[in-house]
mmCIF file of C-alpha atoms and ligand atoms in Angstrom:
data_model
loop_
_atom_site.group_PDB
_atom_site.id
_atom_site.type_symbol
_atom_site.label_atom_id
_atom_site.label_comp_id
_atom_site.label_asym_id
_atom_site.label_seq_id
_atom_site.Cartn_x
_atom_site.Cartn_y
_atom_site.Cartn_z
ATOM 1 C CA UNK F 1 -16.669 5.840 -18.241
ATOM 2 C CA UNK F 2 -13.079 7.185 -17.811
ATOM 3 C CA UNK F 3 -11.400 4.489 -16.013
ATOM 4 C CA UNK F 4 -7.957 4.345 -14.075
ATOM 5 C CA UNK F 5 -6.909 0.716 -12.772
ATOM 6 C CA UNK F 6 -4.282 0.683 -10.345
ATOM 7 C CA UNK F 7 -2.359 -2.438 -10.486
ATOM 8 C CA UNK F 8 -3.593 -3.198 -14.072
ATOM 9 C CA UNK F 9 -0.495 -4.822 -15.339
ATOM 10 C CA UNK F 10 -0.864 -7.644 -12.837
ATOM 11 C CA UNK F 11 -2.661 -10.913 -13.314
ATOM 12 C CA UNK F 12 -6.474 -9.686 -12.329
ATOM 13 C CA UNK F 13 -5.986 -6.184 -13.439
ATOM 14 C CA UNK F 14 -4.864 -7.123 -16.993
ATOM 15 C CA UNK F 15 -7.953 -8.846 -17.773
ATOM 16 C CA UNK F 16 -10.260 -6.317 -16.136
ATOM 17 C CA UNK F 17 -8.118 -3.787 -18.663
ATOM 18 C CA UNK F 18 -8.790 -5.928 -21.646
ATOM 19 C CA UNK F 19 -12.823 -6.181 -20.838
ATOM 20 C CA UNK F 20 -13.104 -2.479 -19.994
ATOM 21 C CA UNK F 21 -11.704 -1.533 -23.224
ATOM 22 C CA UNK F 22 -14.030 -4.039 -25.445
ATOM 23 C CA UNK F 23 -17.206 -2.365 -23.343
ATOM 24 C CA UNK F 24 -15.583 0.711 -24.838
ATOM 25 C CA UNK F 25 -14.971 2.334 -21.385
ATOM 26 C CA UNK F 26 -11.265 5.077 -21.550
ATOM 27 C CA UNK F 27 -9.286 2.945 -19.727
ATOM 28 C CA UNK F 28 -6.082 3.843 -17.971
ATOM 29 C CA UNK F 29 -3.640 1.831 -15.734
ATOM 30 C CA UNK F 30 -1.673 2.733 -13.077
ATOM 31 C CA UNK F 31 1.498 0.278 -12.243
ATOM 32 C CA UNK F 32 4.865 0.348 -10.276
ATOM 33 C CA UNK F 33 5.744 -2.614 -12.689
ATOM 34 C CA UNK F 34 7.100 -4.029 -9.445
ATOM 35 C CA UNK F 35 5.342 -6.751 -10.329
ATOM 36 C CA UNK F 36 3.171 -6.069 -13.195
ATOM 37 C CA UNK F 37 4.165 -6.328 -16.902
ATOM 38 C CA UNK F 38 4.230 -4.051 -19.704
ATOM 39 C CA UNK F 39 3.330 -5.897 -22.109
ATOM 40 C CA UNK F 40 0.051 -7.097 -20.100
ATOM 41 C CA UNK F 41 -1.363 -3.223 -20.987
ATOM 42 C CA UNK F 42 -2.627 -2.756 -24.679
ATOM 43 C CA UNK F 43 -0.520 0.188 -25.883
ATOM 44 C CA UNK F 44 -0.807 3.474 -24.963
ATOM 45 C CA UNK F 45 -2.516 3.089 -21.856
ATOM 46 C CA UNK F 46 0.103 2.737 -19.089
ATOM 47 C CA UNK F 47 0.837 5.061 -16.794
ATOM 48 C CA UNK F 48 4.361 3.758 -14.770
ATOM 49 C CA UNK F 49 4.146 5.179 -11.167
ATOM 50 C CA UNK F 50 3.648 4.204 -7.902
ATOM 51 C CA UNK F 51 0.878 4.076 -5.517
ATOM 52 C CA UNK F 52 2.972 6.558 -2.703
ATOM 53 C CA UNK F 53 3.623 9.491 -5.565
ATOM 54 C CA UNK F 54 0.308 10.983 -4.437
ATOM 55 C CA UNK F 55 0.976 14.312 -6.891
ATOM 56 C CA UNK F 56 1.679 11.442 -9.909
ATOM 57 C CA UNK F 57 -1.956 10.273 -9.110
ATOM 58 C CA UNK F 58 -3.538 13.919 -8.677
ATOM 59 C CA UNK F 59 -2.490 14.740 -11.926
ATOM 60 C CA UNK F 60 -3.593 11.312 -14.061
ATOM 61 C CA UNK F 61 -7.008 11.791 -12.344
ATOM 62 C CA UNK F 62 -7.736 15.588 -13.727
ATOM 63 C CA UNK F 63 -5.402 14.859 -17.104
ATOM 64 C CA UNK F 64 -7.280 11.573 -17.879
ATOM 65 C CA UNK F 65 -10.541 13.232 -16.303
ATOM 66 C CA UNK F 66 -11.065 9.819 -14.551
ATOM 67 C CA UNK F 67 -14.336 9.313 -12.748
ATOM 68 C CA UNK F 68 -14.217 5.967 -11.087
ATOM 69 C CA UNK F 69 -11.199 3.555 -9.647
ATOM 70 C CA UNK F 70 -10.525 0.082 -9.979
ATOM 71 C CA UNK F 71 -8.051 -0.681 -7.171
ATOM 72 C CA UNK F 72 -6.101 -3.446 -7.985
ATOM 73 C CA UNK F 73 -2.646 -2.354 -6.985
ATOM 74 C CA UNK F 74 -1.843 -4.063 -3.366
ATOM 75 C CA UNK F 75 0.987 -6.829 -2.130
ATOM 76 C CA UNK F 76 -1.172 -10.543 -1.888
ATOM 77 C CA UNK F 77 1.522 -12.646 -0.571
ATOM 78 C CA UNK F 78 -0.077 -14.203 2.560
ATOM 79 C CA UNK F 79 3.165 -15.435 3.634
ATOM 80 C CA UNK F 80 5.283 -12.742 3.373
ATOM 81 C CA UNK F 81 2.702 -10.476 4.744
ATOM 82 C CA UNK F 82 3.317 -12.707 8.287
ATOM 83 C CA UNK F 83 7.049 -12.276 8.176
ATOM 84 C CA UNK F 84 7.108 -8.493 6.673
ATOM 85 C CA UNK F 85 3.606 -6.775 8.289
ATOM 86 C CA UNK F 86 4.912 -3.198 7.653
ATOM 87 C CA UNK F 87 4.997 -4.068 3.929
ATOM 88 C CA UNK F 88 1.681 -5.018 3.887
ATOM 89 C CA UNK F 89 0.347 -1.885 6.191
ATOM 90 C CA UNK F 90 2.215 0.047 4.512
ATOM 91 C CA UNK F 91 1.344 -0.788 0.382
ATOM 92 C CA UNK F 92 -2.235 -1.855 1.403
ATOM 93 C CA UNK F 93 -3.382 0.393 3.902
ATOM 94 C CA UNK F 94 -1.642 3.582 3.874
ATOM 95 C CA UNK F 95 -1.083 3.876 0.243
ATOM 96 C CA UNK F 96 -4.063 2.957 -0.425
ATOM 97 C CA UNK F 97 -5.636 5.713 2.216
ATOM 98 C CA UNK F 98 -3.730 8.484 0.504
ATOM 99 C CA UNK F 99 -5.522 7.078 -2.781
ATOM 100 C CA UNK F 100 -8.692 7.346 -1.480
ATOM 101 C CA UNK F 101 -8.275 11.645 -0.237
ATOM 102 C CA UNK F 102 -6.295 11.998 -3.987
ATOM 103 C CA UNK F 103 -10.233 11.220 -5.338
ATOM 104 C CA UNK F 104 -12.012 13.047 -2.534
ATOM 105 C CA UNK F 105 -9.682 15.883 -4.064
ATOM 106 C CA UNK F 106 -11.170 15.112 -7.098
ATOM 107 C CA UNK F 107 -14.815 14.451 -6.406
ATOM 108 C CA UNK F 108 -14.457 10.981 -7.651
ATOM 109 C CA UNK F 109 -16.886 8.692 -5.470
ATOM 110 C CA UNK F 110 -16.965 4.968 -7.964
ATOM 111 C CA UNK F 111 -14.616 2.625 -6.667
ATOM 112 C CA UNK F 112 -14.064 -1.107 -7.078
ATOM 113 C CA UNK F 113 -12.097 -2.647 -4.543
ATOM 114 C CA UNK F 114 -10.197 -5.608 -4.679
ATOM 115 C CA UNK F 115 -10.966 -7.927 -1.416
ATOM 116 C CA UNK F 116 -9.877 -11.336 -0.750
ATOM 117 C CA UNK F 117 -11.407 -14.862 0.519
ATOM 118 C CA UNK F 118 -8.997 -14.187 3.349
ATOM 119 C CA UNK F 119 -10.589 -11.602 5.441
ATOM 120 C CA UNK F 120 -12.492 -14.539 6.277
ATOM 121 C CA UNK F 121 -9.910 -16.759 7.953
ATOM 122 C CA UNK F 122 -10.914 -19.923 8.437
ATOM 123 C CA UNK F 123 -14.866 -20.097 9.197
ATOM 124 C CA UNK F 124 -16.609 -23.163 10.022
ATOM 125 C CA UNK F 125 -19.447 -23.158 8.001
ATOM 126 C CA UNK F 126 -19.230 -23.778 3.921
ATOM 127 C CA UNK F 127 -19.726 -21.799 1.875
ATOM 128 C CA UNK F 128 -18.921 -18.679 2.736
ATOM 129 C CA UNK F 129 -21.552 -15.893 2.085
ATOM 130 C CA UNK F 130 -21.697 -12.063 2.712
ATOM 131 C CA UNK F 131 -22.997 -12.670 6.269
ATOM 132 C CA UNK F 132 -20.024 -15.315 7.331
ATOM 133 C CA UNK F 133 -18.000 -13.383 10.053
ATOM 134 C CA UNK F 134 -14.747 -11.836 8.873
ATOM 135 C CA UNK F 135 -11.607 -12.769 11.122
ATOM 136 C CA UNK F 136 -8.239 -12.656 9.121
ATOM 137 C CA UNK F 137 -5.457 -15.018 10.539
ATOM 138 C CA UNK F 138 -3.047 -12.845 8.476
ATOM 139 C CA UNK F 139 -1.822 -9.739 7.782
ATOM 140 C CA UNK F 140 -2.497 -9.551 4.421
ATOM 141 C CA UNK F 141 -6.052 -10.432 5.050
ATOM 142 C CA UNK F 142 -6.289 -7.878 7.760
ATOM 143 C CA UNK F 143 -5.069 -4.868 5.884
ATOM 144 C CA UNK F 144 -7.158 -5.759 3.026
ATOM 145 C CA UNK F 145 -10.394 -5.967 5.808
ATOM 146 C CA UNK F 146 -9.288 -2.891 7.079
ATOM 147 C CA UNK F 147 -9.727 -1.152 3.618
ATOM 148 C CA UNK F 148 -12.723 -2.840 3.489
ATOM 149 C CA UNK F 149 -14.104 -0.471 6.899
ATOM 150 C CA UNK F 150 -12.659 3.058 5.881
ATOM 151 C CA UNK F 151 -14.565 2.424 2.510
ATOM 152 C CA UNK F 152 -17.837 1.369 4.862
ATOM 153 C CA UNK F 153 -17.395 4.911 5.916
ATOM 154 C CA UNK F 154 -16.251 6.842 2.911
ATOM 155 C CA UNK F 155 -19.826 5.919 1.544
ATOM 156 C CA UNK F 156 -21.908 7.190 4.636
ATOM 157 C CA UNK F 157 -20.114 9.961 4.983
ATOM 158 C CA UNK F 158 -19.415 11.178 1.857
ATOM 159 C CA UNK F 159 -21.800 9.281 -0.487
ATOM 160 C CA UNK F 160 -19.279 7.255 -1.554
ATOM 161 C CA UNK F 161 -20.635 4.138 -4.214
ATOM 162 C CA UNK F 162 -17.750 1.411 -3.371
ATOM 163 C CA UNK F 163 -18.200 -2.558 -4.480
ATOM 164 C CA UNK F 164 -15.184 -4.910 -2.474
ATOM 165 C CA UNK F 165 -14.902 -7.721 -3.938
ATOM 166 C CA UNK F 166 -13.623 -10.961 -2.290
ATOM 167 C CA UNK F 167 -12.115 -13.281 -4.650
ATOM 168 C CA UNK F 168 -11.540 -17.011 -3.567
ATOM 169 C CA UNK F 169 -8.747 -18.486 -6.020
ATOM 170 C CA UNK F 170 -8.349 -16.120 -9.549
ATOM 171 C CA UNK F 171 -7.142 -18.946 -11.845
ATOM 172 C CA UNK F 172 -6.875 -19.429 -15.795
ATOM 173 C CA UNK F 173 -5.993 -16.961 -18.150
ATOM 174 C CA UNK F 174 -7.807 -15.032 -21.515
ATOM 175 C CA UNK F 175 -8.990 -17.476 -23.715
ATOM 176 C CA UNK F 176 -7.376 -15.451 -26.589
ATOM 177 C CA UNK F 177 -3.851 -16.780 -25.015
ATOM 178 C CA UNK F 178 -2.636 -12.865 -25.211
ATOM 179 C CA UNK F 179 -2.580 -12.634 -21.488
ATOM 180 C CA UNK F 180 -2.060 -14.861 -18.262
ATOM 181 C CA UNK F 181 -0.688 -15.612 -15.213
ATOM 182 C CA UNK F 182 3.136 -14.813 -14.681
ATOM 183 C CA UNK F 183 4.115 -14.198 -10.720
ATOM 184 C CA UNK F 184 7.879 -13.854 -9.659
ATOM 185 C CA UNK F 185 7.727 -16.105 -7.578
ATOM 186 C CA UNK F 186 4.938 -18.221 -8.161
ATOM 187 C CA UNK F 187 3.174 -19.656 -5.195
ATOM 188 C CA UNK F 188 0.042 -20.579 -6.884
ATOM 189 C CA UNK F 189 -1.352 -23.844 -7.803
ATOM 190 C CA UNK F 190 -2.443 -24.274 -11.131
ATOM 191 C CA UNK F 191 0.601 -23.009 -12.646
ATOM 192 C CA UNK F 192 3.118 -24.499 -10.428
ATOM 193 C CA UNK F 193 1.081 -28.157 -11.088
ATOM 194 C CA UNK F 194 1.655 -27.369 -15.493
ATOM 195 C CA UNK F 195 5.285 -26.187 -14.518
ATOM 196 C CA UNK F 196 5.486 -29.585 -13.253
ATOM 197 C CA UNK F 197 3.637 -31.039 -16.041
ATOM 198 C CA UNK F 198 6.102 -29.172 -18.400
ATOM 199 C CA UNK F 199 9.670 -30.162 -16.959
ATOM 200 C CA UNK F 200 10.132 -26.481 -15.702
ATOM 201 C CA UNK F 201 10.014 -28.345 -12.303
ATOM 202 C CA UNK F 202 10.636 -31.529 -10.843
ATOM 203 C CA UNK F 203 7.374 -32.137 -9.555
ATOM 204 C CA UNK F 204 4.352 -30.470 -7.204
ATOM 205 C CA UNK F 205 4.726 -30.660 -3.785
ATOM 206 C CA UNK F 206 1.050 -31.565 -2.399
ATOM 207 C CA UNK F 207 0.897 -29.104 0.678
ATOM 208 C CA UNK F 208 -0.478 -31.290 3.390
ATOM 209 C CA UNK F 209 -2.402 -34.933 2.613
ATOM 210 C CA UNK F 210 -4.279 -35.462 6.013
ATOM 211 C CA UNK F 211 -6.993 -32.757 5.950
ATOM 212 C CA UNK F 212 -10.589 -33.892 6.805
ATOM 213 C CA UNK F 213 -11.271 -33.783 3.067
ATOM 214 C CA UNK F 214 -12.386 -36.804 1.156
ATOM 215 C CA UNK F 215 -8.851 -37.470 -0.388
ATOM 216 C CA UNK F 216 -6.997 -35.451 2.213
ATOM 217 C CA UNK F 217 -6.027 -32.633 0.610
ATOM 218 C CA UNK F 218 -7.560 -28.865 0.805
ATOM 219 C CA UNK F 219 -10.332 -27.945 -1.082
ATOM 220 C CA UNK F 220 -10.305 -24.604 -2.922
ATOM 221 C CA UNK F 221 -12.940 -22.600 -5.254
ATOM 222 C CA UNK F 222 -10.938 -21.926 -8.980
ATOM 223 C CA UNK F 223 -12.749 -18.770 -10.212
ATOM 224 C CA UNK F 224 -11.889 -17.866 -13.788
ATOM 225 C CA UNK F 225 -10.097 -14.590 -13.838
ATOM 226 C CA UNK F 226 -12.465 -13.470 -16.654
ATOM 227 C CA UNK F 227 -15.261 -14.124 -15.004
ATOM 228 C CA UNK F 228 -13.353 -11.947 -11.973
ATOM 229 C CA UNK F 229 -13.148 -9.350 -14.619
ATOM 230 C CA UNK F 230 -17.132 -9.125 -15.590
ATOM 231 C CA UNK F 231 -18.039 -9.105 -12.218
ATOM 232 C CA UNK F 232 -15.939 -5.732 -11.501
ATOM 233 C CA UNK F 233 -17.472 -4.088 -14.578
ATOM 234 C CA UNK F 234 -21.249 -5.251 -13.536
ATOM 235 C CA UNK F 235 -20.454 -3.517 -10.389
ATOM 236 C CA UNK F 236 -18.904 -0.645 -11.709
ATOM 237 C CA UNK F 237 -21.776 -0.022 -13.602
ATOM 238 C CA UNK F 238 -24.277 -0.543 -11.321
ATOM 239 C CA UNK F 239 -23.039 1.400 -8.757
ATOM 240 C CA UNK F 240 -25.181 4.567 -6.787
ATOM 241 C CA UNK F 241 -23.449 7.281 -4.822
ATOM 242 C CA UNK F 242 -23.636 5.934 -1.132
ATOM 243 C CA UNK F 243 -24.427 2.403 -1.897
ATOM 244 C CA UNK F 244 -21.847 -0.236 -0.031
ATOM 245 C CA UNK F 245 -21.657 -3.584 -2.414
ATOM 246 C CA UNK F 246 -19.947 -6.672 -0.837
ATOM 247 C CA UNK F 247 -19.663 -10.042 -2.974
ATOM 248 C CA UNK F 248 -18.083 -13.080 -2.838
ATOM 249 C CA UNK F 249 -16.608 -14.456 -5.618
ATOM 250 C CA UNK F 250 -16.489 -17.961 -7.040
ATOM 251 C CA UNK F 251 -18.360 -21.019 -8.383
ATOM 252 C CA UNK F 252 -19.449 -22.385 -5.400
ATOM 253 C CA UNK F 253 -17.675 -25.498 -5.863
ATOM 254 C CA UNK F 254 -14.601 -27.009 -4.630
ATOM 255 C CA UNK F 255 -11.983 -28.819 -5.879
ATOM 256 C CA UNK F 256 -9.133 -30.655 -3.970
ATOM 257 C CA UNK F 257 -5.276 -30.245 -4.621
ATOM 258 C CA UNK F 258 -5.236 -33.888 -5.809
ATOM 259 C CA UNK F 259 -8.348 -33.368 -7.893
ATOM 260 C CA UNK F 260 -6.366 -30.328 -9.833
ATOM 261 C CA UNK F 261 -3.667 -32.151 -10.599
ATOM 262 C CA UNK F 262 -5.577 -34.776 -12.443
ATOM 263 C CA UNK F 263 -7.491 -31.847 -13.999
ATOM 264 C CA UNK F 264 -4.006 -31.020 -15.273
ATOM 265 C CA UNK F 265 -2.938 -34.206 -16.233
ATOM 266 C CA UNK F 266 -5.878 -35.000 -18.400
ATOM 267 C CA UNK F 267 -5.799 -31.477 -20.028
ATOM 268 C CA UNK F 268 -2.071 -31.837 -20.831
ATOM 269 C CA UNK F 269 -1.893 -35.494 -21.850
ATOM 270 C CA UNK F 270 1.182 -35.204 -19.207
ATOM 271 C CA UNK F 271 1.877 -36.918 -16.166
ATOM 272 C CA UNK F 272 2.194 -34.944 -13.204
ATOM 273 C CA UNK F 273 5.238 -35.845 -10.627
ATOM 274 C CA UNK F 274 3.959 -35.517 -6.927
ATOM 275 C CA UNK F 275 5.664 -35.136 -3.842
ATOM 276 C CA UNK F 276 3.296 -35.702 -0.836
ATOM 277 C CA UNK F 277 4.920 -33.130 1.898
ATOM 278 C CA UNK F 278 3.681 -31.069 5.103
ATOM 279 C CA UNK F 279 0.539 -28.878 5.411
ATOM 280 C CA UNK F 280 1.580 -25.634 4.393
ATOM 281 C CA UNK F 281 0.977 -23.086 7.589
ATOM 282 C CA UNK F 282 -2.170 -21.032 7.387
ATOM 283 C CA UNK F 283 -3.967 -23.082 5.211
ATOM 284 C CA UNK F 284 -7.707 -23.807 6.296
ATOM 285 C CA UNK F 285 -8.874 -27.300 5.298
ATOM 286 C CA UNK F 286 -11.696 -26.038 2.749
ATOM 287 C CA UNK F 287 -12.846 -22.477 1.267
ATOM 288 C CA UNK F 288 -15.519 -22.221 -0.911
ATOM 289 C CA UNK F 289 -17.536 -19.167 -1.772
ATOM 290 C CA UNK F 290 -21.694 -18.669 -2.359
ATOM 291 C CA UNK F 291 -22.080 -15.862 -4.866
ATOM 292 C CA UNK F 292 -25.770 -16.109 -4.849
ATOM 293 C CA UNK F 293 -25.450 -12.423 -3.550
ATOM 294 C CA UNK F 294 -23.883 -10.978 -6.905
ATOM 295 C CA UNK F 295 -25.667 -13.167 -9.320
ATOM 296 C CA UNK F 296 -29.040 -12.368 -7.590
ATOM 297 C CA UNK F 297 -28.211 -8.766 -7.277
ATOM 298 C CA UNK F 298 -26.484 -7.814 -10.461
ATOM 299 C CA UNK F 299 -27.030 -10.861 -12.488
ATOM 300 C CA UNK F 300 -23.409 -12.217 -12.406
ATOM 301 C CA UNK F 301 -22.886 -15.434 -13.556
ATOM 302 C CA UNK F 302 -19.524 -17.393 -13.947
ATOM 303 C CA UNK F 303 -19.313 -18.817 -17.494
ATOM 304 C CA UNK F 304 -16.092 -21.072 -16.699
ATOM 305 C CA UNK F 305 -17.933 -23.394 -14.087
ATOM 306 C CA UNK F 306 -15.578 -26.522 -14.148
ATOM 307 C CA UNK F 307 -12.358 -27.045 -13.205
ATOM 308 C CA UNK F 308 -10.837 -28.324 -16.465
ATOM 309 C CA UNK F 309 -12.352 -25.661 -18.396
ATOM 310 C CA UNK F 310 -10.275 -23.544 -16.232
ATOM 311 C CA UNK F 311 -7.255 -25.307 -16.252
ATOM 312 C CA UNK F 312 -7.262 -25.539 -20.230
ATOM 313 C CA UNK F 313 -6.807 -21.416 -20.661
ATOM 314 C CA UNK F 314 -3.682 -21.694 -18.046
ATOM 315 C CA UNK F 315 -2.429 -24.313 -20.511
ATOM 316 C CA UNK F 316 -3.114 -22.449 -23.428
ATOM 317 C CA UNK F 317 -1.125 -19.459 -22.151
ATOM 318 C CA UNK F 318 1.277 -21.521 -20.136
ATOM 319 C CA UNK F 319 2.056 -23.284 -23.611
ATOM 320 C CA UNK F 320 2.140 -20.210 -25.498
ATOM 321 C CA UNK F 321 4.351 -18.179 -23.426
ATOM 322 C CA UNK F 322 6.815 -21.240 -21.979
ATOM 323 C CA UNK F 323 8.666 -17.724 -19.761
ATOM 324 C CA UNK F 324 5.510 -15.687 -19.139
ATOM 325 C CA UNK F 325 5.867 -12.190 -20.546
ATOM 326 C CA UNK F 326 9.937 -12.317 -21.397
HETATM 327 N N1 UDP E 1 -0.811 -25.887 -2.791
HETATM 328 C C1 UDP E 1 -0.047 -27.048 -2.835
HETATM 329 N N2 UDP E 1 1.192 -27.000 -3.404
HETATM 330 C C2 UDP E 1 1.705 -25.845 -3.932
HETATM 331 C C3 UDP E 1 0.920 -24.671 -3.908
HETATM 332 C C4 UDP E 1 -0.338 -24.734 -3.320
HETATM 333 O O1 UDP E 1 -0.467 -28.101 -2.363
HETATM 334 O O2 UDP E 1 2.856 -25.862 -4.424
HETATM 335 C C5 UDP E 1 -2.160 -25.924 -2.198
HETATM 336 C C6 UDP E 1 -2.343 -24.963 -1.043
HETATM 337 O O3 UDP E 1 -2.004 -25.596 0.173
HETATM 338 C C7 UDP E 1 -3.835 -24.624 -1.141
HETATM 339 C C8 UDP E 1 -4.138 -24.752 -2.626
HETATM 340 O O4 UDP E 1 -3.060 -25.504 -3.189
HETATM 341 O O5 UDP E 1 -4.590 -25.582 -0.462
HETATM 342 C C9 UDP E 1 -4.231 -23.409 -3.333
HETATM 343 O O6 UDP E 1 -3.065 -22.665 -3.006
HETATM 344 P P1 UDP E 1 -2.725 -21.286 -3.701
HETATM 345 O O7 UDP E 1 -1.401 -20.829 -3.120
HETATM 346 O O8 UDP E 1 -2.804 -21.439 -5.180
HETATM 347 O O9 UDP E 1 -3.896 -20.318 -3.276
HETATM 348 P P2 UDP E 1 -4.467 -19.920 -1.812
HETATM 349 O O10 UDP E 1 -5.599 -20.873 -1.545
HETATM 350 O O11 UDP E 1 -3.342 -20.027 -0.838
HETATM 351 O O12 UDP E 1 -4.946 -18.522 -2.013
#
């Protein structure tokens, strides 16, 4: 296949990139480089241009003769997306809307959405499968549900093959410690834990210790950001014009905030300085996904499945590459 990936210098993207090219698919990204980095893209194969220069996109479509989309390229900062909503409408809906009639322009109908663990809010019921009812708390979560709907009817109406993909926590990095996770700033867990582990902080701060968990903090599902890539290809491939795919993605386990850190600590050999503060608003108490649906239906199956083996290819990078990509 000829493939463009929006947003493929960014943490997911990069490694979907990386696989696409070893299955010998043409694979081109698009990137702002707002937050994205050059040297996550192989040579040769980066396009620099933003998601609003609609004429940028027609033209990389019929040069490139692209004919399917990986759409990475959206703002995922849940907390940022509460304080600046017309950001988030903005980059992740109306952007992404004008993408969407550049390939009707084109006739291109294969499209892999990224979705997100939070268009489900906070359900009740663990774990989450395709059927669990979808209420966002956030805007970030709501713009990416909304995509989710105008690609529902992009497929009925014009026989549109679409897979969104809902990804509970992307974590780790390649095992060949060429790429990884490097966010400016970084808000997630595992990294912010081996900063700590490192010296390049003073210590975590445990969001919240008083959660109806069995140690009291939350309880997340680490899926390995490899594993996020295979499942994007195994879609891509599989799709049929008009067919609507939904997954969930993760290992269907959970891990808790204090059960990461001692992941880290034994990995490292370091001792991890803690600082017990405040729940962090937004966060639900647990989130864990069942992805019996894509490993049933397209024979997915996570090959990282602990949370150590995980946290060993962030510390590979995260040793490698002490300031990310500079
Ligand atoms: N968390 C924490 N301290 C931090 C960052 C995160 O305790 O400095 C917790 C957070 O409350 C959540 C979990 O770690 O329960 C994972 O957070 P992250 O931001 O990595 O991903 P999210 O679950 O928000 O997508």
């Amino acid at each position: 296949m000829q493939i463009l990936v929006t947003g493929g210098a960014g943490y997911i993207g990069s490694h979907a990139v990386k696989l696409f090219l070893e299955r010998g698919h043409d694979t081109w990204v698009y990137d702002s480089l707002i937050y994205g980095h050059r040297a996550a893209v192989p040579a040769g194969r980066l396009i620099v241009g933003d998601l609003n220069e609609t004429h940028r996109i027609d033209q990389v479509l019929l040069e490139k003769r692209i004919d399917a989309v990986v759409h990475f390229a959206a703002f995922a900062a849940v907390g940022e997306s509460v304080q600046q909503p017309a950001k988030y409408w903005q980059n992740n809906v109306v952007n992404t809307l004008n993408l969407l009639e550049c390939l009707r322009r084109h006739n291109i109908s294969r499209f892999v959405f990224s979705s997100t663990a939070a268009t489900f809010g906070t359900p009740e019921q663990m774990p989450i499968t395709e059927a669990t009812p979808q209420r966002p708390i956030n805007p970030y979560g709501v713009t990416k549900l909304t995509v989710e709907h105008a690609l529902a009817d992009y497929a009925r109406a014009y026989n549109w093959g679409f897979a969104a993909l809902r990804y509970f926590n992307a974590s780790g990095a390649h095992p060949d410690g060429t790429i990884g996770e490097d966010h400016t700033p970084e808000t997630h867990l595992i990294p912010l834990i081996i900063y700590a582990a490192m010296g390049k902080r003073p210590h975590i701060e445990i969001f919240g210790t008083d959660y109806p968990t069995p140690d009291g903090t939350c309880v997340r599902d680490y899926i390995h950001v490899c594993d996020l890539a295979e499942a994007h290809l195994l879609a891509l491939e599989k799709l049929q014009p008009g067919q609507q795919m939904h997954y969930n993605l993760g290992i269907g386990r959970g891990y808790s905030v204090r059960e990461v850190i001692a992941a880290v600590e034994e990995v490292t050999g370091k001792t991890v300085p803690i600082k017990e503060g405040p729940r962090r608003a937004g966060d639900p108490p647990v989130l864990v996904a069942s992805s019996e649906k894509i490993q049933k239906e397209l024979g997915w199956k996570p090959c990282y499945m602990d949370i150590k083996s995980i946290v060993a290819s962030a510390w590979n990078w995260h040793r490698a590459h002490p300031k990310g990509y500079k």
